[in-house]
Coordinates of C-alpha atoms in Angstrom, one line a residue:
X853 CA 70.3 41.2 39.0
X854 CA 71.5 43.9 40.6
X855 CA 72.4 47.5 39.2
X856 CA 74.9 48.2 41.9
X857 CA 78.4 47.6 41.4
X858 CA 80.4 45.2 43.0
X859 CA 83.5 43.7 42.8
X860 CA 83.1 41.1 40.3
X861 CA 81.7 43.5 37.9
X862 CA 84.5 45.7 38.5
X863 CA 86.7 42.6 37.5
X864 CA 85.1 42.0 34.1
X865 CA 85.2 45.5 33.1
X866 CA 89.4 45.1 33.9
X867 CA 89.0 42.4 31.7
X868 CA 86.9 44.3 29.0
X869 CA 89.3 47.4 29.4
X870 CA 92.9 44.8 29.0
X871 CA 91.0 43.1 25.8
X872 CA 90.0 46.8 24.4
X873 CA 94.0 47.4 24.7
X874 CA 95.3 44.5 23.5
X875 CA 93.2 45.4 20.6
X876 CA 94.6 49.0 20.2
X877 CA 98.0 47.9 20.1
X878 CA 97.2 44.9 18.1
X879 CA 95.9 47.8 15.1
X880 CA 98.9 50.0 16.2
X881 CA 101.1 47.4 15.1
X882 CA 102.6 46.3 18.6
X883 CA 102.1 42.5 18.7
X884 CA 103.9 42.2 21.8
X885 CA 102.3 44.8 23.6
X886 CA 98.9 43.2 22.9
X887 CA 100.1 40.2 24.0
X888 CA 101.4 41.2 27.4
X889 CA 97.7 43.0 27.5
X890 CA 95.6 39.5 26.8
X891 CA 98.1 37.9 29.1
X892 CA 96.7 39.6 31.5
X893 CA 93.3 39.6 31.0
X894 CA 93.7 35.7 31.0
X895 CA 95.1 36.0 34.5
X896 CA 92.2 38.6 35.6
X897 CA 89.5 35.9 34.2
X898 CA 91.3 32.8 35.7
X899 CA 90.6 34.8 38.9
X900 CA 87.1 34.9 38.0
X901 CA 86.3 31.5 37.1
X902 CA 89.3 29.2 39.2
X903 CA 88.5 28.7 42.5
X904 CA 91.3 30.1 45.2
X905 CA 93.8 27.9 46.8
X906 CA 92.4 28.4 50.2
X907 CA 88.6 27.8 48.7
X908 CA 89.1 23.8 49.6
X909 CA 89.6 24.6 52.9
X910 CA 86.9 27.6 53.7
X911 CA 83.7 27.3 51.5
X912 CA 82.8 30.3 49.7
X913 CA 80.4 32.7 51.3
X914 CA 77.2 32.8 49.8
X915 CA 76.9 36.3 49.1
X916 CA 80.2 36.3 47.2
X917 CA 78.8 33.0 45.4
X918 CA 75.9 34.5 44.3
X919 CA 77.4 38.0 42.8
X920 CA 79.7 35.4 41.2
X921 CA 77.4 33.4 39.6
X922 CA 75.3 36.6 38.7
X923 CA 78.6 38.4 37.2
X924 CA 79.1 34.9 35.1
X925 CA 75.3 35.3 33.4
X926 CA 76.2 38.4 31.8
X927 CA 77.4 36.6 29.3
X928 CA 77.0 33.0 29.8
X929 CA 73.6 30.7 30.3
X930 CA 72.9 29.5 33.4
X931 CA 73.5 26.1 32.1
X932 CA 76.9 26.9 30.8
X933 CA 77.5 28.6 34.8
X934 CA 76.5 25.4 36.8
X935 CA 78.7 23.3 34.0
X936 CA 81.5 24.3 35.6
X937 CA 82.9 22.2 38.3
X938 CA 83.8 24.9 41.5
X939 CA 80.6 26.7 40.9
X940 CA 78.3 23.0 40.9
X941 CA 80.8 22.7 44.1
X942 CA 80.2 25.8 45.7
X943 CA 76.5 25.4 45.5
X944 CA 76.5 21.9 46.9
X945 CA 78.0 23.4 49.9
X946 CA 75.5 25.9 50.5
X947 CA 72.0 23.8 49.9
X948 CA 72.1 20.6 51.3
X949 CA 70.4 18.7 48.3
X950 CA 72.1 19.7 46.0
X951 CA 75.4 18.6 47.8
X952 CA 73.7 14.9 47.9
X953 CA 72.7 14.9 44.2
X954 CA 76.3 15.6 43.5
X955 CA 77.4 12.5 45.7
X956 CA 75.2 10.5 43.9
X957 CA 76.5 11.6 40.6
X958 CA 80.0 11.0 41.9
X959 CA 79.0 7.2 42.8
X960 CA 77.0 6.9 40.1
X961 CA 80.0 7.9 37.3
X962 CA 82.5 5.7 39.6
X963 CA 80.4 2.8 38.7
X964 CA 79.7 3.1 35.0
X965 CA 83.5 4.0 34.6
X966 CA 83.8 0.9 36.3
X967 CA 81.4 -1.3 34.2
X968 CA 83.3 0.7 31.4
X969 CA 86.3 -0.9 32.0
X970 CA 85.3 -4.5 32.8
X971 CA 83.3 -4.5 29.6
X972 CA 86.8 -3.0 27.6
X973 CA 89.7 -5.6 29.7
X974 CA 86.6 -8.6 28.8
X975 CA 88.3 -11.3 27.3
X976 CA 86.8 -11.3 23.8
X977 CA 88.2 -14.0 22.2
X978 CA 85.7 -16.5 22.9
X979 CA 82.0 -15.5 22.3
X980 CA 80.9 -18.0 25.1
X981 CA 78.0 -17.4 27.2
X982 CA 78.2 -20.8 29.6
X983 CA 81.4 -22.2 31.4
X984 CA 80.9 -25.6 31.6
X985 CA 82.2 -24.8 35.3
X986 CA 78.7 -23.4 36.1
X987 CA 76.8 -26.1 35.7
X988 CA 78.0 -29.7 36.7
X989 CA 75.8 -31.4 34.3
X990 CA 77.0 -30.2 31.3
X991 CA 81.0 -29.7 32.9
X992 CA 83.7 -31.1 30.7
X993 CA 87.2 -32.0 31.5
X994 CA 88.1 -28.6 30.4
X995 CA 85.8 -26.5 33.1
X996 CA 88.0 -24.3 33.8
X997 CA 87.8 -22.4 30.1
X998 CA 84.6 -21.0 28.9
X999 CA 82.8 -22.0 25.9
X1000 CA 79.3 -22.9 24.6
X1001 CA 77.3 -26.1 25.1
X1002 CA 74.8 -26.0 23.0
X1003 CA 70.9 -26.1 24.5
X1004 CA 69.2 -29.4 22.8
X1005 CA 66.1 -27.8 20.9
X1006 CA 62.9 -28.7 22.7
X1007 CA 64.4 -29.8 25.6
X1008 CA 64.6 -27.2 28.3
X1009 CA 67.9 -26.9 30.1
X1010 CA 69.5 -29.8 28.4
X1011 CA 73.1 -29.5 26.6
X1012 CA 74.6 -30.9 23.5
X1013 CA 78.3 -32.6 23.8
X1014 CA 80.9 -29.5 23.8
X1015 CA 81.6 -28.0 20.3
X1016 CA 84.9 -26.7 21.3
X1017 CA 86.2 -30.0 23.0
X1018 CA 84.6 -32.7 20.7
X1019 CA 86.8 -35.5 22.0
X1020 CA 86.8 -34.4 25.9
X1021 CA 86.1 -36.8 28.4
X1022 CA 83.1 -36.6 30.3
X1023 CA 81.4 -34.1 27.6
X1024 CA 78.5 -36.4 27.1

């Protein structure tokens, strides 16, 4: 990292300076006024860390990026920097890679959040594993619900009568 100043650095030492105040008047006895001081300081890091309104329309230049990402490890890991969502972003913009992974992740969580909720809306008041629909030979007059017909031991393939429909016809 680099021992020249730049802006970003300048920005956390605002920060570092508003916190040192709030502090003061926090010992001093003025609640408010060290209020009004971390109010500020939470405006001056949401600056930081929050991407700009205009940043979805222009990607962020590299070089500003990277004095970004090297002002955030002063204090954070870089595993805790590329946790958060604009900078993983960002990055993806600027190496072409990395960009695809995050497609890929993006598909990827679509689909188990999808297997996620047809596994949670499954019906799960029958603990069926064969419709009789599937399978003509074993198909009762009640098809059209699932439940179990039991396999016949020793013989491959082949289904008892239906348990749940004793008295259907056609079930044998």
């Amino acid at each position: 990292m680099s021992a020249i100043p730049s802006k970003l650095t300048d920005r956390f030492d605002k920060v570092r300076e508003l916190v040192d105040v709030a502090e003061m008047y926090a010992a001093d006895g003025a609640p408010m006024s060290a209020m009004q001081s971390l109010v500020e300081a939470i405006t001056n890091i949401r600056s930081i860390i929050e991407p700009a309104p205009d940043q979805d329309r222009h990607p962020m230049a590299r070089e500003r990026l990277v004095e970004t990402v090297e002002g955030a490890l002063h204090r954070r890991t870089p595993e805790e920097v590329a946790a958060v969502p604009w900078v993983a972003a960002s990055i993806g913009e600027h190496d072409e890679r990395i960009g695809a992974l995050a497609s890929l992740v993006e598909t990827v969580t679509a689909q188990h959040q999808a297997a996620l909720v047809k596994w949670i809306t499954r019906d799960w008041t029958c603990l069926c594993v064969v419709s009789c629909a599937e399978d003509p030979a074993t198909a009762c007059s009640l098809s059209g619900q699932q439940h179990v017909h039991p396999a016949i031991p020793g013989q491959t393939g082949v289904y008892g009568p239906c348990p749940m429909h004793p008295d259907a016809p056609g079930d044998h």
